[in-house]
Coordinates of C-alpha atoms in Angstrom, one line a residue:
X27 CA 147.7 144.3 82.5
X28 CA 148.1 141.6 85.2
X29 CA 145.9 138.6 84.5
X30 CA 145.9 137.6 88.2
X31 CA 146.0 133.8 87.6
X32 CA 144.9 133.3 91.2
X33 CA 141.6 135.0 90.6
X34 CA 141.0 133.0 87.4
X35 CA 141.7 129.8 89.3
X36 CA 139.5 130.8 92.2
X37 CA 136.6 131.6 89.9
X38 CA 137.1 128.4 87.9
X39 CA 137.3 126.5 91.2
X40 CA 134.0 128.1 92.4
X41 CA 132.3 127.0 89.2
X42 CA 133.8 123.5 89.4
X43 CA 132.6 123.2 93.0
X44 CA 129.1 124.1 92.0
X45 CA 129.2 121.8 89.0
X46 CA 130.7 119.0 91.0
X47 CA 128.0 119.1 93.6
X48 CA 125.2 119.7 91.1
X49 CA 126.4 117.0 88.7
X50 CA 127.1 114.5 91.4
X51 CA 123.5 114.9 92.8
X52 CA 122.0 114.8 89.3
X53 CA 124.1 111.8 88.3
X54 CA 123.1 110.0 91.5
X55 CA 119.4 110.5 90.9
X56 CA 120.0 109.5 87.2
X57 CA 121.5 106.2 88.4
X58 CA 118.6 105.6 90.7
X59 CA 116.0 106.4 88.0
X60 CA 117.7 104.0 85.6
X61 CA 118.2 101.2 88.1
X62 CA 114.6 101.4 89.5
X63 CA 112.5 102.7 86.7
X64 CA 114.6 101.7 83.7
X65 CA 115.8 103.5 80.6
X66 CA 112.3 104.0 79.1
X67 CA 111.3 106.4 81.9
X68 CA 114.7 108.2 81.7
X69 CA 114.3 108.4 77.9
X70 CA 111.0 110.3 78.3
X71 CA 112.6 112.6 80.8
X72 CA 115.5 113.2 78.4
X73 CA 113.1 114.2 75.7
X74 CA 111.7 116.8 77.9
X75 CA 115.0 118.0 79.3
X76 CA 116.5 118.5 75.8
X77 CA 113.8 120.9 74.9
X78 CA 114.3 122.7 78.3
X79 CA 118.0 122.9 77.6
X80 CA 117.3 124.4 74.2
X81 CA 115.1 127.0 76.1
X82 CA 118.0 127.7 78.4
X83 CA 120.3 128.5 75.5
X84 CA 117.7 130.7 73.7
X85 CA 117.2 132.9 76.8
X86 CA 120.9 133.2 77.3
X87 CA 120.8 135.1 74.0
X88 CA 124.4 136.3 74.5
X89 CA 123.1 138.9 76.8
X90 CA 125.5 138.3 79.7
X91 CA 128.5 138.6 77.4
X92 CA 127.2 142.0 76.1
X93 CA 126.4 143.3 79.6
X94 CA 129.7 142.1 81.1
X95 CA 131.5 143.9 78.2
X96 CA 129.4 147.1 78.9
X97 CA 130.3 146.9 82.6
X98 CA 134.0 146.6 81.7
X99 CA 133.6 149.8 79.7
X100 CA 132.2 151.6 82.7
X101 CA 128.4 151.4 82.2
X102 CA 126.1 151.8 85.1
X103 CA 125.7 148.6 87.1
X104 CA 122.1 149.1 88.3
X105 CA 120.8 150.2 84.9
X106 CA 122.6 147.3 83.1
X107 CA 121.2 144.7 85.5
X108 CA 117.6 146.1 85.3
X109 CA 117.7 146.0 81.5
X110 CA 119.2 142.6 81.5
X111 CA 116.7 141.1 83.9
X112 CA 113.6 142.5 82.2
X113 CA 114.9 141.5 78.7
X114 CA 115.5 138.0 79.9
X115 CA 112.1 137.6 81.6
X116 CA 110.4 138.7 78.4
X117 CA 112.5 136.2 76.4
X118 CA 111.7 133.5 78.9
X119 CA 108.0 134.0 78.6
X120 CA 108.1 133.9 74.8
X121 CA 110.3 130.8 74.8
X122 CA 108.1 128.9 77.3
X123 CA 105.1 129.5 75.2
X124 CA 106.9 128.6 72.0
X125 CA 108.3 125.3 73.3
X126 CA 104.9 124.3 74.8
X127 CA 103.4 124.8 71.3
X128 CA 106.3 123.0 69.6
X129 CA 106.1 119.9 71.9
X130 CA 102.4 119.5 71.0
X131 CA 103.2 119.0 67.3
X132 CA 106.3 116.8 67.6
X133 CA 105.5 113.3 66.3
X134 CA 106.7 109.8 67.1
X135 CA 108.2 109.3 70.5
X136 CA 106.8 112.5 72.0
X137 CA 103.9 110.8 73.6
X138 CA 100.7 112.4 75.0
X139 CA 102.1 112.0 78.5
X140 CA 105.2 114.1 77.7
X141 CA 103.0 116.7 75.9
X142 CA 100.6 116.9 78.9
X143 CA 103.2 117.6 81.6
X144 CA 106.0 119.4 79.6
X145 CA 104.6 122.8 80.7
X146 CA 105.6 122.0 84.3
X147 CA 109.2 121.4 83.4
X148 CA 109.3 124.4 81.1
X149 CA 108.8 126.8 84.0
X150 CA 112.4 126.2 84.9
X151 CA 113.4 128.3 81.9
X152 CA 112.0 131.4 83.7
X153 CA 113.9 130.7 86.9
X154 CA 117.1 129.9 85.0
X155 CA 116.7 133.3 83.3
X156 CA 116.7 135.1 86.7
X157 CA 119.7 133.1 87.9
X158 CA 121.7 133.7 84.7
X159 CA 120.9 137.5 84.8
X160 CA 122.3 137.7 88.3
X161 CA 125.4 135.9 87.1
X162 CA 126.3 138.8 84.8
X163 CA 126.9 141.0 87.8
X164 CA 128.8 138.2 89.7
X165 CA 130.9 137.6 86.5
X166 CA 131.7 141.3 86.1
X167 CA 132.8 141.5 89.7
X168 CA 134.8 138.3 89.2
X169 CA 133.1 136.6 92.2
X170 CA 131.6 133.2 91.4
X171 CA 131.3 132.0 95.0
X172 CA 127.8 133.5 95.5
X173 CA 126.2 131.8 92.5
X174 CA 128.0 128.7 93.5
X175 CA 126.0 128.7 96.8
X176 CA 122.8 129.3 94.9
X177 CA 123.5 126.4 92.5
X178 CA 124.4 124.0 95.4
X179 CA 121.2 124.8 97.3
X180 CA 119.0 124.5 94.2
X181 CA 120.6 121.3 93.1
X182 CA 120.2 119.8 96.6
X183 CA 116.5 120.6 96.7
X184 CA 116.0 119.2 93.1
X185 CA 117.9 116.0 93.9
X186 CA 116.2 115.5 97.2
X187 CA 112.7 115.9 95.7
X188 CA 113.6 113.6 92.8
X189 CA 114.8 110.9 95.2
X190 CA 111.6 111.3 97.2
X191 CA 109.5 110.9 94.1
X192 CA 111.5 107.9 93.0
X193 CA 110.6 106.1 96.2
X194 CA 107.0 107.4 96.5
X195 CA 105.6 108.2 93.0
X196 CA 108.1 107.9 90.1
X197 CA 106.1 109.7 87.4
X198 CA 107.4 112.0 84.7
X199 CA 105.3 114.9 86.1
X200 CA 106.9 114.6 89.5
X201 CA 110.4 114.4 88.2
X202 CA 109.8 117.6 86.2
X203 CA 108.3 119.3 89.2
X204 CA 111.4 118.4 91.3
X205 CA 113.7 119.9 88.6
X206 CA 111.6 123.1 88.4
X207 CA 111.5 123.7 92.1
X208 CA 115.2 123.3 92.3
X209 CA 115.7 126.1 89.7
X210 CA 113.2 128.2 91.6
X211 CA 115.2 128.0 94.8
X212 CA 118.4 128.8 92.8
X213 CA 116.8 131.9 91.4
X214 CA 115.6 133.1 94.8
X215 CA 119.0 132.6 96.4
X216 CA 120.8 134.4 93.6
X217 CA 118.5 137.5 94.0
X218 CA 119.0 137.5 97.7
X219 CA 122.8 137.4 97.4
X220 CA 122.9 140.0 94.6
X221 CA 120.6 142.8 95.8
X222 CA 122.7 143.9 98.8
X223 CA 125.6 144.6 96.3
X224 CA 123.5 146.7 93.9
X225 CA 123.0 150.5 94.4
X226 CA 119.9 151.3 96.4
X227 CA 118.4 153.3 93.5
X228 CA 117.5 151.1 90.6
X229 CA 116.7 152.5 87.2
X230 CA 113.0 152.3 86.6
X231 CA 113.2 153.3 82.9
X232 CA 114.5 150.1 81.3
X233 CA 115.6 150.1 77.7
X234 CA 115.7 146.5 76.6
X235 CA 115.6 146.9 72.8
X236 CA 119.1 148.3 72.4
X237 CA 120.4 145.5 74.6
X238 CA 118.6 142.8 72.6
X239 CA 119.9 144.4 69.4
X240 CA 123.5 144.4 70.7
X241 CA 123.2 140.7 71.8
X242 CA 121.6 139.5 68.5
X243 CA 124.9 138.5 66.8
X244 CA 126.0 136.4 69.8
X245 CA 122.5 135.1 70.2
X246 CA 122.6 133.8 66.6
X247 CA 125.8 132.0 67.5
X248 CA 124.3 130.4 70.5
X249 CA 121.2 129.3 68.7
X250 CA 123.2 127.8 65.9
X251 CA 125.3 126.1 68.5
X252 CA 122.4 124.5 70.3
X253 CA 120.9 123.2 67.1
X254 CA 124.3 121.6 66.4
X255 CA 124.5 120.0 69.8
X256 CA 120.8 119.1 70.6
X257 CA 119.2 118.3 67.3
X258 CA 120.4 114.6 67.4
X259 CA 118.4 113.9 70.7
X260 CA 115.3 115.4 69.1
X261 CA 115.6 113.2 66.1
X262 CA 116.2 110.2 68.4
X263 CA 113.1 111.2 70.4
X264 CA 111.0 111.2 67.2
X265 CA 112.3 108.1 65.4
X266 CA 113.8 105.8 68.0
X267 CA 112.5 104.1 71.2
X268 CA 112.4 105.9 74.6
X269 CA 114.8 103.2 75.9
X270 CA 117.4 104.1 73.2
X271 CA 117.0 107.8 73.9
X272 CA 117.5 107.0 77.6
X273 CA 120.8 105.2 76.9
X274 CA 122.1 108.0 74.7
X275 CA 120.9 110.6 77.2
X276 CA 122.8 108.8 80.0
X277 CA 126.0 108.7 77.9
X278 CA 125.6 112.4 76.9
X279 CA 125.0 113.4 80.5
X280 CA 128.5 112.1 81.4
X281 CA 129.9 113.8 78.3
X282 CA 128.3 117.1 79.3
X283 CA 129.8 117.0 82.8
X284 CA 133.3 116.9 81.2
X285 CA 132.5 119.7 78.8
X286 CA 131.7 122.2 81.6
X287 CA 135.4 122.6 82.4
X288 CA 136.3 124.7 79.2
X289 CA 133.1 126.6 79.6
X290 CA 133.9 127.5 83.2
X291 CA 137.5 128.5 82.4
X292 CA 136.3 130.8 79.6
X293 CA 133.7 132.3 81.8
X294 CA 136.4 133.2 84.3
X295 CA 138.7 134.5 81.6
X296 CA 136.1 136.5 79.5
X297 CA 136.1 139.7 81.7
X298 CA 139.8 139.9 81.2
X299 CA 139.7 139.2 77.4
X300 CA 137.3 142.2 76.9
X301 CA 139.8 144.5 78.7
X302 CA 142.9 143.1 77.1
X303 CA 144.8 144.5 74.1
X304 CA 145.0 142.3 71.0
X305 CA 148.5 141.3 71.9
X306 CA 147.6 140.4 75.4
X307 CA 144.5 138.5 74.2
X308 CA 146.5 136.4 71.7
X309 CA 149.1 135.6 74.4
X310 CA 146.5 134.6 76.9
X311 CA 144.5 132.5 74.5
X312 CA 147.7 130.7 73.4
X313 CA 148.5 129.8 77.0
X314 CA 145.0 128.7 77.8
X315 CA 144.7 126.6 74.6
X316 CA 147.8 124.6 75.4
X317 CA 146.5 123.8 78.8
X318 CA 143.0 123.0 77.4
X319 CA 144.5 120.6 74.8
X320 CA 146.4 118.7 77.5
X321 CA 143.4 118.5 79.9
X322 CA 141.1 117.5 77.0
X323 CA 143.4 114.6 75.9
X324 CA 143.6 113.4 79.5
X325 CA 139.8 113.6 79.9
X326 CA 139.1 111.9 76.6
X327 CA 141.5 109.0 77.5
X328 CA 140.0 108.5 81.0
X329 CA 136.4 108.6 79.8
X330 CA 137.1 106.2 76.9
X331 CA 138.9 103.7 79.2
X332 CA 136.4 103.9 82.1
X333 CA 133.2 103.8 80.0
X334 CA 132.6 100.1 80.5
X335 CA 132.0 100.9 84.2
X336 CA 128.5 101.8 83.0
X337 CA 127.7 98.1 83.1
X338 CA 128.0 98.2 86.9
X339 CA 125.1 100.6 87.1
X340 CA 122.8 98.5 85.0
X341 CA 123.8 95.4 82.9
X342 CA 122.9 95.7 79.3
X343 CA 123.6 99.4 78.6
X344 CA 125.6 98.5 75.6
X345 CA 124.5 101.5 73.6
X346 CA 125.4 103.9 76.4
X347 CA 129.0 102.4 76.6
X348 CA 129.5 102.6 72.9
X349 CA 128.1 106.1 72.5
X350 CA 130.3 107.3 75.4
X351 CA 133.4 105.9 73.8
X352 CA 132.7 107.6 70.5
X353 CA 131.8 110.9 72.2
X354 CA 135.0 110.6 74.3
X355 CA 137.1 110.7 71.1
X356 CA 135.9 114.3 70.4
X357 CA 136.3 115.8 73.9
X358 CA 139.6 117.5 73.2
X359 CA 138.0 119.2 70.2
X360 CA 135.5 121.0 72.5
X361 CA 138.4 122.0 74.8
X362 CA 140.1 123.8 71.8
X363 CA 137.0 125.5 70.3
X364 CA 136.0 127.3 73.5
X365 CA 139.0 129.6 73.8
X366 CA 139.1 130.3 70.0
X367 CA 135.4 131.2 69.9
X368 CA 135.5 133.5 72.9
X369 CA 138.7 135.2 71.6
X370 CA 136.9 136.2 68.5
X371 CA 133.8 137.3 70.3
X372 CA 135.9 139.4 72.7
X373 CA 137.3 141.2 69.6
X374 CA 133.8 141.8 68.1
X375 CA 134.2 139.1 65.4
X376 CA 130.7 137.7 66.1
X377 CA 129.6 137.7 62.5
X378 CA 132.5 135.4 61.5
X379 CA 131.8 133.0 64.4
X380 CA 128.1 133.0 63.5
X381 CA 128.8 131.9 59.9
X382 CA 130.9 129.0 61.2
X383 CA 128.3 127.8 63.7
X384 CA 125.4 128.3 61.2
X385 CA 127.2 126.1 58.6
X386 CA 127.9 123.6 61.4
X387 CA 124.3 123.6 62.4
X388 CA 123.1 122.9 58.8
X389 CA 125.7 120.2 58.5
X390 CA 124.6 118.6 61.8
X391 CA 120.9 118.7 60.9
X392 CA 121.5 117.2 57.4
X393 CA 123.7 114.4 58.7
X394 CA 121.2 113.6 61.5
X395 CA 118.3 113.6 59.2
X396 CA 120.1 111.2 56.8
X397 CA 121.6 108.7 59.2
X398 CA 120.2 108.9 62.8
X399 CA 116.6 107.7 62.1
X400 CA 118.0 104.4 60.8
X401 CA 121.4 104.0 62.5
X402 CA 120.4 105.5 65.9
X403 CA 122.6 106.4 68.8
X404 CA 126.0 105.5 67.3
X405 CA 125.3 107.7 64.3
X406 CA 124.3 110.7 66.6
X407 CA 127.6 110.3 68.6
X408 CA 129.7 110.2 65.4
X409 CA 128.0 113.2 64.0
X410 CA 128.6 115.2 67.2
X411 CA 132.3 114.7 66.9
X412 CA 132.4 115.4 63.2
X413 CA 130.5 118.7 63.7
X414 CA 132.9 119.9 66.3
X415 CA 135.9 119.0 64.2
X416 CA 134.4 121.1 61.4
X417 CA 133.9 124.0 63.9
X418 CA 137.5 123.7 65.2
X419 CA 139.1 123.7 61.7
X420 CA 136.9 126.7 60.7
X421 CA 137.9 128.7 63.8
X422 CA 141.6 127.9 63.4
X423 CA 141.4 129.1 59.8
X424 CA 139.4 132.1 60.7
X425 CA 141.8 133.1 63.5
X426 CA 144.8 132.8 61.3
X427 CA 143.0 134.7 58.5
X428 CA 141.7 137.5 60.7
X429 CA 144.7 138.2 62.9
X430 CA 147.0 139.8 60.3
X431 CA 144.3 142.2 59.1
X432 CA 143.7 143.5 62.6
X433 CA 147.2 144.9 63.0

């Protein structure tokens, strides 16, 4: 089977263009918020955004990976998309309600202001669900330029509204509204770009329970993963000041921008992995891992060396600089875990991956409970790297252990 590197590169480029534009606009508005309103306001916004990001992961539920795998096996496109969209809308509604109940009982730094306006930001979860569902079809067709257009338009609207509110009425509610409207436009554009490419007859007898059941193993992995990656910010939000949360949120936002690269590469590669033989899969993953390691080391070095430039944005952001340096030391680990994880998922080894991420989640939660309330940002950054190192070692061991038994 030909892997068509040009197609993989084109799809990765499409995602990078979308992320570059979106991240650049988001980063620009972040700089302006921090410079004009300070880290306290951005800290409150970060507390809301981390819960919304958890919602995004929950509604992902591994559904796209399952549906793309089904499309690769020849399943009906229209029926698959109908089931996927309805399942994700149901999940979105449940998650929005659950998160709004959760935020009401969170103590400490989750102030009455955050609790009163969080519902507005949480609506973005529904619109993200629509966008993500459309992406399953785009991914199966190996065409990422259509969702790239949707992302750029949505990010542009969100950033423009955020900038307007910074100048006119810089409140938490307005910033959340700007973000939600950006996701709304993104969802609408994705649907408009997708519908002409679907069959005219859509299946009106959806069957979402089998789809949810099929996605449950992967959903469990994603849920464990989000606990391992987001729990530190929740702990900081409860026990530390909004200013400190803002500094960590700023460092982590830069860190997150770098980590989209391995995600995008694996998104472009996954449809080929599910169609590949075991030998082809191992060969492809080996090649990609070598590239990933090199890129990860380069990225880690650059981020570490350039982190003091944060002082040019706002003097005194010492915690942001130190947290980013610590996070940079673990970047290459994330670049290596991505291909190993998706290789196992493509070979139906979800249970093994879930066990690894579940243990990692427990490890992360325990360490954050023990150290982060008293040590703060630097503890959270160190624990992030330690957790990913545990995941990498476990995946390497699992891959070496499982491979001989599959031949």
